[in-house]
Coordinates of C-alpha atoms and ligand atoms in Angstrom, one line a residue:
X1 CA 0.0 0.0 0.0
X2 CA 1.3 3.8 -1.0
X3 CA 1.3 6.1 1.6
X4 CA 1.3 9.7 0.9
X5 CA 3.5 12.3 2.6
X6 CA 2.8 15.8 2.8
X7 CA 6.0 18.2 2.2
X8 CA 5.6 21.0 5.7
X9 CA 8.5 23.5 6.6
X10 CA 8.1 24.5 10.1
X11 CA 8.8 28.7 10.8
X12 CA 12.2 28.2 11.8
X13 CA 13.0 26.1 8.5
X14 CA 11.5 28.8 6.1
X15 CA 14.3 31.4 7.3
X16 CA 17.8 28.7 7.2
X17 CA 18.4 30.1 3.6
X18 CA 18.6 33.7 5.0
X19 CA 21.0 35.9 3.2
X20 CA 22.9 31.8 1.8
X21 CA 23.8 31.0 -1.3
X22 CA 23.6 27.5 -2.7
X23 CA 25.2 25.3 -5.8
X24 CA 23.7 21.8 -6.8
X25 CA 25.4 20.2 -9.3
X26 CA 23.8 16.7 -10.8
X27 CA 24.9 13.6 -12.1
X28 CA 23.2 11.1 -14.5
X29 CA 19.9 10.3 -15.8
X30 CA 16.3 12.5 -16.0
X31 CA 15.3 10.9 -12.6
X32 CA 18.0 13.0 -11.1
X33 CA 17.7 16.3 -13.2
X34 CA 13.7 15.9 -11.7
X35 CA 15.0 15.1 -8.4
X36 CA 17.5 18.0 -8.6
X37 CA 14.6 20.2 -9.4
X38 CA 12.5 19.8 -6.4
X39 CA 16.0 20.7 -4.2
X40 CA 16.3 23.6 -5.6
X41 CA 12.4 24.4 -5.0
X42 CA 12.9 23.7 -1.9
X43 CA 16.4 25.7 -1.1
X44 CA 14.6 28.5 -3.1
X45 CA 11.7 28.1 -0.7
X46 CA 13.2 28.5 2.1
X47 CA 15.3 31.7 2.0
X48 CA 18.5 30.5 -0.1
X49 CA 20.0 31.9 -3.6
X50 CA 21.4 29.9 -6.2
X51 CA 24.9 30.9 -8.2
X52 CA 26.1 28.5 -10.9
X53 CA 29.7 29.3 -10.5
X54 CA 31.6 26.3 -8.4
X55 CA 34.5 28.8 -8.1
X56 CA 32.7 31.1 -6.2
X57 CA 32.5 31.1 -2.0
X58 CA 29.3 29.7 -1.1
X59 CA 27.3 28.5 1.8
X60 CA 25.8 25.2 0.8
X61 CA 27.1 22.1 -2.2
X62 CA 25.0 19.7 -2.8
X63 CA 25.5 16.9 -5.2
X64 CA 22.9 15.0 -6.6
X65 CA 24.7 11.4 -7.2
X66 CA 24.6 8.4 -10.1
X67 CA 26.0 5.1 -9.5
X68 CA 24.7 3.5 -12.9
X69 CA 28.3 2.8 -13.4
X70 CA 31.5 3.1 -11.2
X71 CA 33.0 5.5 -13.5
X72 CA 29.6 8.1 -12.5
X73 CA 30.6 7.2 -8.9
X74 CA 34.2 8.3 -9.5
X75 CA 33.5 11.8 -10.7
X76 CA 31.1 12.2 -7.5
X77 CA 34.7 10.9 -5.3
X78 CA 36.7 13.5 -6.9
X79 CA 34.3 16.4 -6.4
X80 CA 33.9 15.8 -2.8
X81 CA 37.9 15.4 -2.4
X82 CA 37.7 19.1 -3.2
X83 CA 35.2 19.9 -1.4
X84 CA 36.7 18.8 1.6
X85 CA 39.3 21.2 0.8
X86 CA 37.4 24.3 0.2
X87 CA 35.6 23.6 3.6
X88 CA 38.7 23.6 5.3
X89 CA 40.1 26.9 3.7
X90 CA 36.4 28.3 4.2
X91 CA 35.0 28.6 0.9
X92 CA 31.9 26.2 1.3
X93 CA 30.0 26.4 5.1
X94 CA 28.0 23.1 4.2
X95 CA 28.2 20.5 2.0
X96 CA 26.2 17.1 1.4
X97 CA 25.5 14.3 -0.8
X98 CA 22.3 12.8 -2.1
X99 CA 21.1 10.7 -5.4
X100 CA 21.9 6.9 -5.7
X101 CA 26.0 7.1 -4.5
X102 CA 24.1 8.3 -0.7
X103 CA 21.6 5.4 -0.8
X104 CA 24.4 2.9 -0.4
X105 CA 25.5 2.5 3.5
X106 CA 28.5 0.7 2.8
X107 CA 29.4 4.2 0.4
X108 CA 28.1 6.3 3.5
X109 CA 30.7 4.5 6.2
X110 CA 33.7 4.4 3.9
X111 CA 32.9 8.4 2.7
X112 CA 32.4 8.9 6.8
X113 CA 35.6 8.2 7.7
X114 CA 37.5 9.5 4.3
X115 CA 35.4 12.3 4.1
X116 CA 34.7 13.4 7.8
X117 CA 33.7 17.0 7.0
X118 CA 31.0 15.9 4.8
X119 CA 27.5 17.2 6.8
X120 CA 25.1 15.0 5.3
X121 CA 23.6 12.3 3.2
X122 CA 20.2 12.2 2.2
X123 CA 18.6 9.3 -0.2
X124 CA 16.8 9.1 -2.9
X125 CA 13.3 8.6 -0.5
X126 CA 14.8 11.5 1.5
X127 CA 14.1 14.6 0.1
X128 CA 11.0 15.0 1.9
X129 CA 13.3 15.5 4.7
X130 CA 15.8 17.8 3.3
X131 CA 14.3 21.4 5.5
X132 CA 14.6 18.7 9.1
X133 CA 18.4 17.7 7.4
X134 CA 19.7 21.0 7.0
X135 CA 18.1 22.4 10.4
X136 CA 20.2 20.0 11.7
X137 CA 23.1 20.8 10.2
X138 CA 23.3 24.7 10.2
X139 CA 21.3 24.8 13.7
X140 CA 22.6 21.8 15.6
X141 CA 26.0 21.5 13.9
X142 CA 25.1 17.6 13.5
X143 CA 26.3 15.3 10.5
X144 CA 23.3 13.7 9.4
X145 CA 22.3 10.8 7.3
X146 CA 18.8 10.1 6.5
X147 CA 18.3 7.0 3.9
X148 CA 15.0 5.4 4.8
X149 CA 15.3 2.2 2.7
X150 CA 11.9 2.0 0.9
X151 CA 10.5 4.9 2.4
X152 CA 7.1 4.1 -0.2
X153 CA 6.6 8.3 -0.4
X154 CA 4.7 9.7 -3.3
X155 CA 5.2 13.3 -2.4
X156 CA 2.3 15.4 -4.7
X157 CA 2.6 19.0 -3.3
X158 CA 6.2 19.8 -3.3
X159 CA 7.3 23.6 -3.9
X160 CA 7.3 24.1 -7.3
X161 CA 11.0 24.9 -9.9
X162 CA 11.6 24.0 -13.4
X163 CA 15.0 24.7 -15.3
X164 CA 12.9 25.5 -18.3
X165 CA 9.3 26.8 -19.4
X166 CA 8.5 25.5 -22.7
X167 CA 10.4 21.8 -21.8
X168 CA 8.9 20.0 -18.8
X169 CA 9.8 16.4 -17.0
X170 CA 7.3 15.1 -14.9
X171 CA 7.2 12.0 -13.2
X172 CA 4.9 9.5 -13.7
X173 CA 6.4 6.4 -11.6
X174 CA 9.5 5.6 -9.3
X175 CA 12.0 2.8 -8.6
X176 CA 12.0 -0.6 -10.7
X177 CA 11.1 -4.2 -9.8
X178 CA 12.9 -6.0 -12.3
X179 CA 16.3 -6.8 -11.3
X180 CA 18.3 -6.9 -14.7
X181 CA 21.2 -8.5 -12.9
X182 CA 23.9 -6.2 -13.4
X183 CA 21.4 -3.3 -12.2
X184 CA 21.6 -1.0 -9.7
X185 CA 18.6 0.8 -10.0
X186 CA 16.3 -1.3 -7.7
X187 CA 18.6 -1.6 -4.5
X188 CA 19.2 2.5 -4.6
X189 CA 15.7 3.9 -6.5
X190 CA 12.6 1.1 -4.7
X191 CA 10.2 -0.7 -6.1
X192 CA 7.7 0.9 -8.4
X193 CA 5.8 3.4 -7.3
X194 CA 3.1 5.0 -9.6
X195 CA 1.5 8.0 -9.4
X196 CA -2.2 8.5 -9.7
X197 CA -3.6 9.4 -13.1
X198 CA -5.5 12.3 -11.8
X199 CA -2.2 13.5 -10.5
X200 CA 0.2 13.6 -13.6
X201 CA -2.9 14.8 -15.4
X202 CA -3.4 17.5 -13.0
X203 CA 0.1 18.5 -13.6
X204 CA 0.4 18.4 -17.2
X205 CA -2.6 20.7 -17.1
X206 CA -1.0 23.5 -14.9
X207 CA 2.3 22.7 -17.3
X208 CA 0.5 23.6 -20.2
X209 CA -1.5 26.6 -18.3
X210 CA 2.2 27.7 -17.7
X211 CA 3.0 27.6 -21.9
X212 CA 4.8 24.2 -21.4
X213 CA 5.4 22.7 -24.9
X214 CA 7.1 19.6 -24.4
X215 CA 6.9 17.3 -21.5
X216 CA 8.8 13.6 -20.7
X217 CA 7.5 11.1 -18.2
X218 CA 9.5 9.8 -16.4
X219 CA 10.0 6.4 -14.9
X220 CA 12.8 3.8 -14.7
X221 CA 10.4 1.7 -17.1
X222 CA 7.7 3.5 -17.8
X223 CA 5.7 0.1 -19.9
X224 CA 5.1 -1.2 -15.9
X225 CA 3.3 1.8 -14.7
X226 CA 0.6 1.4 -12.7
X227 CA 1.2 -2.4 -12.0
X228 CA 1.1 -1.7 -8.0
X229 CA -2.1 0.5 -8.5
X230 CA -4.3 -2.7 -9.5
X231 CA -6.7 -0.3 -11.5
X232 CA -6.2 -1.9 -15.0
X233 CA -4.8 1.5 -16.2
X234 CA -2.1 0.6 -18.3
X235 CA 1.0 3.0 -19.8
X236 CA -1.1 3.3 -22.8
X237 CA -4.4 4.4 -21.7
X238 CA -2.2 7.4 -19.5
X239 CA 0.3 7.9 -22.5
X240 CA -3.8 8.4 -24.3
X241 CA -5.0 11.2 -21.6
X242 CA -1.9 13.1 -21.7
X243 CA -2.1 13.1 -25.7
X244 CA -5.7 14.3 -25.4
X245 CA -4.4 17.1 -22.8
X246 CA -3.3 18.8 -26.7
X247 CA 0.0 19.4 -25.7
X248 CA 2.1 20.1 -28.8
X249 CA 4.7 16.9 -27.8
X250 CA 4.8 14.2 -25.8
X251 CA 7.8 11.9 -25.3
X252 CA 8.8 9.3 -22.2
X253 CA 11.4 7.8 -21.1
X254 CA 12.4 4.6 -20.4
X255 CA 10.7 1.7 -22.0
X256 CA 11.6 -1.7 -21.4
X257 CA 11.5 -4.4 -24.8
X258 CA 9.8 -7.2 -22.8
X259 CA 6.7 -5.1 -21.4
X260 CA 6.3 -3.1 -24.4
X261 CA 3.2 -3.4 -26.1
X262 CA 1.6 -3.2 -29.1
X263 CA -0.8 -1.1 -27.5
X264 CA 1.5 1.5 -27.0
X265 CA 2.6 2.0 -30.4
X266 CA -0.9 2.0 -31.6
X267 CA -1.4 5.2 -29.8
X268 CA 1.8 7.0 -30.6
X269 CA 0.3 6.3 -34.3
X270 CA -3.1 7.7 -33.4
X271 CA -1.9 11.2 -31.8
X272 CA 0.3 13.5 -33.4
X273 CA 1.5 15.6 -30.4
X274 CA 3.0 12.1 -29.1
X275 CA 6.7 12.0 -30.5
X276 CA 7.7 9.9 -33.3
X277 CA 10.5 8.6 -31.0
X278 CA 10.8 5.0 -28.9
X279 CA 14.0 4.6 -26.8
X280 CA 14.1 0.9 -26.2
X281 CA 17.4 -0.3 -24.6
X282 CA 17.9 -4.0 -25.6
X283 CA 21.5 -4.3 -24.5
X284 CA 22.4 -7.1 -26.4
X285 CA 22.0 -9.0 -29.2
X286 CA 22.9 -12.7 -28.3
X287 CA 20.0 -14.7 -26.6
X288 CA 22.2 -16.2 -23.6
X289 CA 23.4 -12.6 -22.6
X290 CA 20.1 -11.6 -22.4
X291 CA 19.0 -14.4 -19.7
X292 CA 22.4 -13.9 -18.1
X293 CA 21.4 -10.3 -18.0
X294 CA 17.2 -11.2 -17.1
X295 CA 16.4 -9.4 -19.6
X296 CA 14.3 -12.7 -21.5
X297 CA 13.6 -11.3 -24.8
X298 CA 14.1 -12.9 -27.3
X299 CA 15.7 -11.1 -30.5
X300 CA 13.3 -11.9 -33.3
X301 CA 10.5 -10.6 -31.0
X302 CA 12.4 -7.4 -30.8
X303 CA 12.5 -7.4 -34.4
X304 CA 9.3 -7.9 -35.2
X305 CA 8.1 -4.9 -32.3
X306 CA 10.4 -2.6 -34.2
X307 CA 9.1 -3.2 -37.6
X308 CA 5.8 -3.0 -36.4
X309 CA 6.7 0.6 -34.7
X310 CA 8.0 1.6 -38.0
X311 CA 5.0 0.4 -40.2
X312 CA 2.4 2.3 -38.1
X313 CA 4.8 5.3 -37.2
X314 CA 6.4 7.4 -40.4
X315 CA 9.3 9.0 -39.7
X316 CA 9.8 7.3 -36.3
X317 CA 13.3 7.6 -34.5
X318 CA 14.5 4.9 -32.6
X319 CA 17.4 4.2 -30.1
X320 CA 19.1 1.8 -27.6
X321 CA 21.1 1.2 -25.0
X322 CA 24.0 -1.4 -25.9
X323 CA 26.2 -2.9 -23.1
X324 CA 29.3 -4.7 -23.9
X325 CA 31.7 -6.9 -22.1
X326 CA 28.9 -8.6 -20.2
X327 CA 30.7 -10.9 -17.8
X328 CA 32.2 -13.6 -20.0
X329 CA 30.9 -12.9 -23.1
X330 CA 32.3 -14.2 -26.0
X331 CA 33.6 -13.1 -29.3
X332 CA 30.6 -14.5 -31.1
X333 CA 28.1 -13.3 -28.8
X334 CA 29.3 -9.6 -29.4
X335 CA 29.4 -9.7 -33.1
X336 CA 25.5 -10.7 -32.4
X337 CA 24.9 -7.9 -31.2
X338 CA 26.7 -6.2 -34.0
X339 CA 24.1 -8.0 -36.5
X340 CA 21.4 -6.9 -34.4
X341 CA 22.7 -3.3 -34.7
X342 CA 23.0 -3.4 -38.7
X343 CA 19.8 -5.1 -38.6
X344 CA 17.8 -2.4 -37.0
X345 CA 20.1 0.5 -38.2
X346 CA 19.0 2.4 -35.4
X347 CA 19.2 6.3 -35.2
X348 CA 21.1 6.6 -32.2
X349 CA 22.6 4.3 -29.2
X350 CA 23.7 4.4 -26.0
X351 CA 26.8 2.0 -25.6
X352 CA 28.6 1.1 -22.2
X353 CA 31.2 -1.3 -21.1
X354 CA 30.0 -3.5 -18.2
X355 CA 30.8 -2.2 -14.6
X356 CA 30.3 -4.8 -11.9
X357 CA 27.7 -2.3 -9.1
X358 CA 28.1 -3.9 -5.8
X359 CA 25.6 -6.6 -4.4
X360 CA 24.3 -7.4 -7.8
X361 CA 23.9 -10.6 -9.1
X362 CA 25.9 -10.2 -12.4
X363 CA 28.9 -8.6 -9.9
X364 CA 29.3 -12.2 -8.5
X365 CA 30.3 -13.9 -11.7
X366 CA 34.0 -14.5 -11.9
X367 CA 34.8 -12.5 -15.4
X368 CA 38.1 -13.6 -17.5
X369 CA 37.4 -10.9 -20.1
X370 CA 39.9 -8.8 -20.4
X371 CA 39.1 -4.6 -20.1
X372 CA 41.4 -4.4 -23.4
X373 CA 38.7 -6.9 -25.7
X374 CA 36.0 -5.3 -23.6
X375 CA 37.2 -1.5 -24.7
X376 CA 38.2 -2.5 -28.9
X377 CA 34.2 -4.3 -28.6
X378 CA 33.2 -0.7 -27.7
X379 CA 34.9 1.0 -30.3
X380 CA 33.6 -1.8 -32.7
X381 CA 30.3 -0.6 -31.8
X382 CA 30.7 3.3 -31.7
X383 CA 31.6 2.5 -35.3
X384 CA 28.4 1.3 -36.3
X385 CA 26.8 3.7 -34.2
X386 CA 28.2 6.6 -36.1
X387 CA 27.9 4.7 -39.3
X388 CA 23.9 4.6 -38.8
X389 CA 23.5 7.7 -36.8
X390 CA 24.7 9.7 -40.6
X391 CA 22.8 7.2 -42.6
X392 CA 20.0 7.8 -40.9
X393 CA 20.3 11.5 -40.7
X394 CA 20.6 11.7 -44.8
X395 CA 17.9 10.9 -45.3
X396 CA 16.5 14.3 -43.9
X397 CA 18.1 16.5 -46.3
X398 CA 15.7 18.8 -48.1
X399 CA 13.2 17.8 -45.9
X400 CA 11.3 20.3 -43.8
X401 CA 11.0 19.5 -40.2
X402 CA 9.3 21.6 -36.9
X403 CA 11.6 22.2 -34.4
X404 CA 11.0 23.2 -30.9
X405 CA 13.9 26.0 -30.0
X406 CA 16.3 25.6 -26.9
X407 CA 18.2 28.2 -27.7
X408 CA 21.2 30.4 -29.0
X409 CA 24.6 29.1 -30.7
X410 CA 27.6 30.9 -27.8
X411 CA 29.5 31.7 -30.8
X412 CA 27.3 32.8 -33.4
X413 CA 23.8 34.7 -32.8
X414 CA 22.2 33.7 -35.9
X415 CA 22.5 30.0 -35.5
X416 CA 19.9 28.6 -33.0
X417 CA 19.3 24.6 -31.9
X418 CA 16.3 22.5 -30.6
X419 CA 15.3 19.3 -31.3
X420 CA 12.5 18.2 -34.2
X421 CA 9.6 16.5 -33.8
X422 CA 11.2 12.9 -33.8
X423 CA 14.1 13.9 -31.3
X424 CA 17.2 14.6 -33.7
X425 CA 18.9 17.8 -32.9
X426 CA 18.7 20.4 -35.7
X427 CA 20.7 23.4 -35.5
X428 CA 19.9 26.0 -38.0
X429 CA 20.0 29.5 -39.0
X430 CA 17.5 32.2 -38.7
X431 CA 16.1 34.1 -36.0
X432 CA 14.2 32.5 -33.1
X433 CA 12.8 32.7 -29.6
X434 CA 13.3 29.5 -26.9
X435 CA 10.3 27.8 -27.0
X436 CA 9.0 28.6 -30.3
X437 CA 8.2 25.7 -32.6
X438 CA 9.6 26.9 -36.0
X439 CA 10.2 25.2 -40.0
X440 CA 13.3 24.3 -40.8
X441 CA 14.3 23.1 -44.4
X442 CA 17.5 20.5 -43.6
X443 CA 20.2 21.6 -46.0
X444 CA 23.0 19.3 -44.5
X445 CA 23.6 16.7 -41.7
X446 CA 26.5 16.2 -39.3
X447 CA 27.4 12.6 -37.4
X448 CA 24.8 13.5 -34.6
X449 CA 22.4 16.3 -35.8
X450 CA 20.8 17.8 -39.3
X451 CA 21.6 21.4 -40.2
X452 CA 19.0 23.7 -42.0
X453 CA 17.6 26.6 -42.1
X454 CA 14.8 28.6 -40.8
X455 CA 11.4 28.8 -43.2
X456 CA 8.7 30.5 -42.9
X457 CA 5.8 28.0 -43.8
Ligands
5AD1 N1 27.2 -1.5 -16.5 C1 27.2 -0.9 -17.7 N2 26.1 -0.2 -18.1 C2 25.0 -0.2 -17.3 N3 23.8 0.3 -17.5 C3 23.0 0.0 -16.4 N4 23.8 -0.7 -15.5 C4 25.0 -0.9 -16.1 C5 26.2 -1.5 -15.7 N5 26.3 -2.1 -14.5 C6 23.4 1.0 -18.7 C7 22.2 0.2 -19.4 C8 21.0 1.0 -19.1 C9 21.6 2.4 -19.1 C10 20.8 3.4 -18.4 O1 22.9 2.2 -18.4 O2 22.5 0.2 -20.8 O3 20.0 0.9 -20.1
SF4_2 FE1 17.8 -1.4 -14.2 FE2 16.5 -3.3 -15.6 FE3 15.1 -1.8 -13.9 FE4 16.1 -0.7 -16.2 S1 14.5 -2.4 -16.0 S2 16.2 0.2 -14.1 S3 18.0 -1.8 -16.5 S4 16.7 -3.2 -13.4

């Protein structure tokens, strides 16, 4: 059963950010860049300021932590090396840690003792708590960590931030029951968690009130939302009332192969404000890696979803995620997932090497691949990526496409860049406003975008 907490400040919490400045820097996925969001409404909330310079003195750090892969893990260690520093000298009052890296108590105890100036830790089912953490820390001069396990909170009236206007995420589900075995997601994110419908209709509504063009929902697999609701209201049927909301585009993130349906496409094919875009991470393209990996799916399936997708959807866009270097895997397993790749011809992947994340079952297999054949599979891969990513993008050229308008090339003021309707970056020339949905004809494409121009029907 969900439980429901309510977000409160007391009076002596609203004025902690008096006259304080504070810099949050994130790490890693959308989840995060959400999460980091609601901080900041918060900080802002109660009293504090935010500067985006690092270099500058300032009275609270926070960073928002990954731990998808150790390498994310290592760029958190190094930042909080310095930071240790710049307390000493002064330049930072407070500083703490939260995201995935906090949720893990055998990270907490090491960073304790090599990090002993660190004030707190707060985890990803914590940041309800982050006005009682820092009263803590700034009133009671305490080091505090607060990482209530499966804390099953569904927070609906938090203070309200966004980084942008016309782009929105919102959250439609949290954590992930599926344990792909080399995952980390489940132990540091929960089970799933969904929201109500009325909720994430209720805030696409005051998104588009607020001249929100483009929103993603969010959820570590978004196919399973809903399954702990038991209301037979299905990804689909939500993915439906957000299209009929009329906002100009849709788009979600992540879907899962195994869990996604038919059903789904059918109503990315019947809305048009619902992006031509599926990113559908398979990870692999041999059979045994797959069940090695419990992700059972088996490849011709995936095949035959995709071709479906692209029959019902014109112009669609799709991408993966690709890991390689799966404990153990061999020669001829790899190059299966190099068929798979020339097969599909996907726009776009995501490619990793395989880090072993503590307690996981896939960290407990004794691996006698070498990181040398696991690094020349990657740049096997990145080959084909590039190769398809330019193919792909070709075939654009002449073609007129809408883009939605992020903003202003640094270097030159007539070149602006957004993304089209079917999520490939277009950079062209003409003038613009952020947020505007403008015509570009494509005169040219590069490895990872199109280049065009600005038209005016
Ligand atoms: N090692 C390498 N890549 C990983 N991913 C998740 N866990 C690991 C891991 N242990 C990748 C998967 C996933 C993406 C978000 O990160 O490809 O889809
Ligand atoms: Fe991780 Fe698998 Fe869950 Fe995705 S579906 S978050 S890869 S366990």
């Amino acid at each position: 059963m969900v439980s429901n907490y309510c977000f409160k400040i007391t009076n002596k919490q609203q004025r902690l950010g008096k006259d304080k400045t504070f810099f949050i820097r994130t790490y890693g996925c959308q989840a995060n860049e959400r999460d980091s969001e609601i901080i900041k409404a918060i900080l802002l909330k109660i009293g504090f300021k935010e500067i985006k310079d690092f270099n500058k003195n300032v009275d609270l750090v926070i960073l928002n932590t990954c731990a998808i892969r150790q390498n994310a893990e290592n760029k958190v260690f190094g930042l909080l090396e310095q930071l240790k520093k710049k307390k000493e000298t002064r330049k930072i009052k407070y500083f703490g840690i939260c995201g995935c890296v906090a949720q893990q108590p055998q990270i907490i105890k090491r960073l304790k003792v090599k990090i002993s100036n660190i004030d707190f830790f707060m985890g990803t089912n914590n940041i309800i708590d982050l006005p009682h953490i820092l009263e803590m820390v700034m009133l009671k001069d305490k080091q505090v960590s607060r990482i209530d396990k499966m804390k099953s909170a569904l927070v609906e009236n938090w203070p309200n931030y966004r980084e942008t206007r016309h782009k929105a995420l919102v959250n439609i589900m949290y954590g992930c029951n599926h344990y792909c075995s080399y995952c980390i997601v489940p132990y540091v994110r929960g089970p799933i968690r969904s929201r109500t419908k009325e909720n994430i209709l209720d805030e696409v509504k005051c998104l588009i009130k607020n001249g929100c063009k483009e929103i993603t929902l969010l959820g570590q697999n978004v196919n399973s939302y809903g399954i702990d609701l038991k209301q037979n209201y299905t990804f689909a049927n939500l993915l439906e009332d957000v299209a009929k909301t009329k906002i100009p585009r849709i788009r979600y993130a992540t879907s899962n192969p195994w869990n996604f349906t038919k059903e789904i496409i059918d109503v990315m094919a019947k809305y048009k404000n619902i992006m031509p875009y599926i990113h559908l991470p398979i990870q692999s393209g041999d059979e045994t890696i797959l069940k090695l990996m419990n992700r059972t799916m088996k490849v011709k399936d995936f095949i035959a979803l995709i071709k479906y997708a692209r029959k019902k959807i014109p112009c669609l866009t799709v991408s993966t995620d690709l890991i390689v270097g799966f404990p153990n895997e061999t020669n001829k397993q790899f190059r299966k997932t190099l068929k798979l790749y020339k097969k599909i011809k996907f726009d776009n992947a995501y490619t990793f090497i395989y880090s072993a994340r503590p307690n996981t079952p896939a960290s407990k297999i004794i691996d006698k691949v070498a990181l040398k054949t696991k690094q020349k599979r990657l740049t096997k891969l990145n080959k084909l990526v590039k190769k398809y990513s330019k193919w792909n993008n070709n075939k654009y050229i002449t073609n007129v496409v809408q883009v939605l308008v992020d903003g202003q090339s640094k270097t030159n003021k007539n070149i602006f860049t957004g993304y089209s309707h079917n999520w490939k970056v277009v950079n062209f020339v003409g003038q613009a406003k952020i947020g505007d949905i403008v015509n570009v004809k494509i005169t040219s494409s590069s490895l990872f975008s199109l280049n065009g121009e600005k038209i005016s029907c």
